[in-house]
Amino acid sequence: MIPPWAGASPEIDQISITVKLFAIYQEVYGVGELRWTFASGSPVAAVLDRVIQEHPELEPWRDLTSFGVNLAVVDPSLPMTEGDEVVLLPPVSGG
């Protein structure tokens, strides 16, 4: 199966989203924000799939990460739409 971000054919609608990075994700990418394109209707979880494909060292964070879209915590299966702001929310600790 072709991932939603890889070489989609022109007849498939594409959406652009902003990915906000915090904590370990920001450390690995070295930036706080990315602009990515996915096939229309791709689930929010596709963002983390792409992150882990690009940076396999982040695999241990897969089951610990929650997702936010447009300032709301959402289920990973939520389909993304044009212009969404997706946030990967790793666990937070501190005191």
PDB file of C-alpha atoms in Angstrom:
ATOM      1  CA  MET A   1       0.000   0.000   0.000  1.00  0.00           C
ATOM      2  CA  ILE A   2       1.272   3.459  -0.882  1.00  0.00           C
ATOM      3  CA  PRO A   3       1.381   5.785   2.133  1.00  0.00           C
ATOM      4  CA  PRO A   4      -0.957   8.802   1.927  1.00  0.00           C
ATOM      5  CA  TRP A   5       1.981  11.191   1.466  1.00  0.00           C
ATOM      6  CA  ALA A   6       4.034   9.260  -1.088  1.00  0.00           C
ATOM      7  CA  GLY A   7       3.638   9.850  -4.782  1.00  0.00           C
ATOM      8  CA  ALA A   8      -0.123  10.085  -4.952  1.00  0.00           C
ATOM      9  CA  SER A   9      -1.425  10.268  -8.483  1.00  0.00           C
ATOM     10  CA  PRO A  10      -2.739  13.608  -9.785  1.00  0.00           C
ATOM     11  CA  GLU A  11      -6.355  12.383  -9.773  1.00  0.00           C
ATOM     12  CA  ILE A  12      -6.257  11.979  -5.972  1.00  0.00           C
ATOM     13  CA  ASP A  13      -7.192  15.151  -4.126  1.00  0.00           C
ATOM     14  CA  GLN A  14      -4.375  16.474  -1.964  1.00  0.00           C
ATOM     15  CA  ILE A  15      -4.588  18.527   1.210  1.00  0.00           C
ATOM     16  CA  SER A  16      -1.946  20.659   2.886  1.00  0.00           C
ATOM     17  CA  ILE A  17      -1.687  20.655   6.658  1.00  0.00           C
ATOM     18  CA  THR A  18       0.550  22.231   9.276  1.00  0.00           C
ATOM     19  CA  VAL A  19       2.213  19.880  11.747  1.00  0.00           C
ATOM     20  CA  LYS A  20       3.188  21.431  15.079  1.00  0.00           C
ATOM     21  CA  LEU A  21       6.053  19.667  16.838  1.00  0.00           C
ATOM     22  CA  PHE A  22       6.826  19.647  20.541  1.00  0.00           C
ATOM     23  CA  ALA A  23       9.228  17.877  22.900  1.00  0.00           C
ATOM     24  CA  ILE A  24      10.989  14.865  21.339  1.00  0.00           C
ATOM     25  CA  TYR A  25       9.488  15.529  17.894  1.00  0.00           C
ATOM     26  CA  GLN A  26      10.804  19.086  17.812  1.00  0.00           C
ATOM     27  CA  GLU A  27      14.204  17.903  19.064  1.00  0.00           C
ATOM     28  CA  VAL A  28      14.513  15.329  16.277  1.00  0.00           C
ATOM     29  CA  TYR A  29      13.312  17.584  13.433  1.00  0.00           C
ATOM     30  CA  GLY A  30      15.029  20.717  14.730  1.00  0.00           C
ATOM     31  CA  VAL A  31      11.989  22.862  13.906  1.00  0.00           C
ATOM     32  CA  GLY A  32       8.671  23.567  15.568  1.00  0.00           C
ATOM     33  CA  GLU A  33       6.481  23.358  12.488  1.00  0.00           C
ATOM     34  CA  LEU A  34       6.255  21.430   9.227  1.00  0.00           C
ATOM     35  CA  ARG A  35       4.054  21.876   6.171  1.00  0.00           C
ATOM     36  CA  TRP A  36       3.046  18.526   4.650  1.00  0.00           C
ATOM     37  CA  THR A  37       0.725  17.234   1.939  1.00  0.00           C
ATOM     38  CA  PHE A  38      -1.456  14.132   2.247  1.00  0.00           C
ATOM     39  CA  ALA A  39      -4.199  12.489   0.237  1.00  0.00           C
ATOM     40  CA  SER A  40      -7.569  13.988   1.098  1.00  0.00           C
ATOM     41  CA  GLY A  41      -9.285  12.031   3.866  1.00  0.00           C
ATOM     42  CA  SER A  42      -6.087  10.595   5.313  1.00  0.00           C
ATOM     43  CA  PRO A  43      -6.408   9.903   9.035  1.00  0.00           C
ATOM     44  CA  VAL A  44      -4.539  12.024  11.561  1.00  0.00           C
ATOM     45  CA  ALA A  45      -2.511   8.907  12.444  1.00  0.00           C
ATOM     46  CA  ALA A  46      -0.883   9.162   8.983  1.00  0.00           C
ATOM     47  CA  VAL A  47       1.126  12.112  10.314  1.00  0.00           C
ATOM     48  CA  LEU A  48       2.768   9.956  12.984  1.00  0.00           C
ATOM     49  CA  ASP A  49       3.254   7.143  10.456  1.00  0.00           C
ATOM     50  CA  ARG A  50       5.215   9.545   8.265  1.00  0.00           C
ATOM     51  CA  VAL A  51       7.227  10.876  11.202  1.00  0.00           C
ATOM     52  CA  ILE A  52       8.236   7.358  12.192  1.00  0.00           C
ATOM     53  CA  GLN A  53       9.052   6.397   8.619  1.00  0.00           C
ATOM     54  CA  GLU A  54      11.362   9.415   8.370  1.00  0.00           C
ATOM     55  CA  HIS A  55      12.772   8.938  11.894  1.00  0.00           C
ATOM     56  CA  PRO A  56      12.492   5.280  12.981  1.00  0.00           C
ATOM     57  CA  GLU A  57      14.104   6.132  16.316  1.00  0.00           C
ATOM     58  CA  LEU A  58      10.748   7.660  17.293  1.00  0.00           C
ATOM     59  CA  GLU A  59       8.909   4.308  17.108  1.00  0.00           C
ATOM     60  CA  PRO A  60       8.898   3.907  20.942  1.00  0.00           C
ATOM     61  CA  TRP A  61       6.751   7.053  21.110  1.00  0.00           C
ATOM     62  CA  ARG A  62       4.014   5.699  18.785  1.00  0.00           C
ATOM     63  CA  ASP A  63       1.749   4.267  21.504  1.00  0.00           C
ATOM     64  CA  LEU A  64       2.405   7.183  23.864  1.00  0.00           C
ATOM     65  CA  THR A  65       1.428   9.977  21.479  1.00  0.00           C
ATOM     66  CA  SER A  66      -1.981  11.646  21.328  1.00  0.00           C
ATOM     67  CA  PHE A  67      -3.236  13.853  18.518  1.00  0.00           C
ATOM     68  CA  GLY A  68      -4.669  17.342  18.363  1.00  0.00           C
ATOM     69  CA  VAL A  69      -6.347  18.962  15.390  1.00  0.00           C
ATOM     70  CA  ASN A  70      -7.262  22.640  15.404  1.00  0.00           C
ATOM     71  CA  LEU A  71      -6.890  22.920  19.209  1.00  0.00           C
ATOM     72  CA  ALA A  72      -8.947  19.807  20.054  1.00  0.00           C
ATOM     73  CA  VAL A  73      -7.707  16.372  21.113  1.00  0.00           C
ATOM     74  CA  VAL A  74      -8.966  13.869  18.537  1.00  0.00           C
ATOM     75  CA  ASP A  75      -9.064  10.164  17.733  1.00  0.00           C
ATOM     76  CA  PRO A  76      -6.211   9.047  15.426  1.00  0.00           C
ATOM     77  CA  SER A  77      -8.750   7.841  12.859  1.00  0.00           C
ATOM     78  CA  LEU A  78     -10.173  11.350  12.284  1.00  0.00           C
ATOM     79  CA  PRO A  79      -9.835  12.294   8.596  1.00  0.00           C
ATOM     80  CA  MET A  80      -7.758  15.409   7.978  1.00  0.00           C
ATOM     81  CA  THR A  81      -9.009  18.295   5.862  1.00  0.00           C
ATOM     82  CA  GLU A  82      -7.331  21.150   3.996  1.00  0.00           C
ATOM     83  CA  GLY A  83      -5.599  23.628   6.289  1.00  0.00           C
ATOM     84  CA  ASP A  84      -5.774  21.529   9.460  1.00  0.00           C
ATOM     85  CA  GLU A  85      -3.237  22.198  12.191  1.00  0.00           C
ATOM     86  CA  VAL A  86      -2.136  18.826  13.554  1.00  0.00           C
ATOM     87  CA  VAL A  87      -0.248  18.530  16.820  1.00  0.00           C
ATOM     88  CA  LEU A  88       1.594  15.453  18.009  1.00  0.00           C
ATOM     89  CA  LEU A  89       1.183  15.314  21.781  1.00  0.00           C
ATOM     90  CA  PRO A  90       3.845  13.215  23.495  1.00  0.00           C
ATOM     91  CA  PRO A  91       3.343  12.452  27.187  1.00  0.00           C
ATOM     92  CA  VAL A  92       4.113  15.330  29.525  1.00  0.00           C
ATOM     93  CA  SER A  93       5.912  15.001  32.826  1.00  0.00           C
ATOM     94  CA  GLY A  94       7.332  17.387  35.294  1.00  0.00           C
ATOM     95  CA  GLY A  95       6.726  18.829  38.637  1.00  0.00           C
TER      96      GLY A  95
END
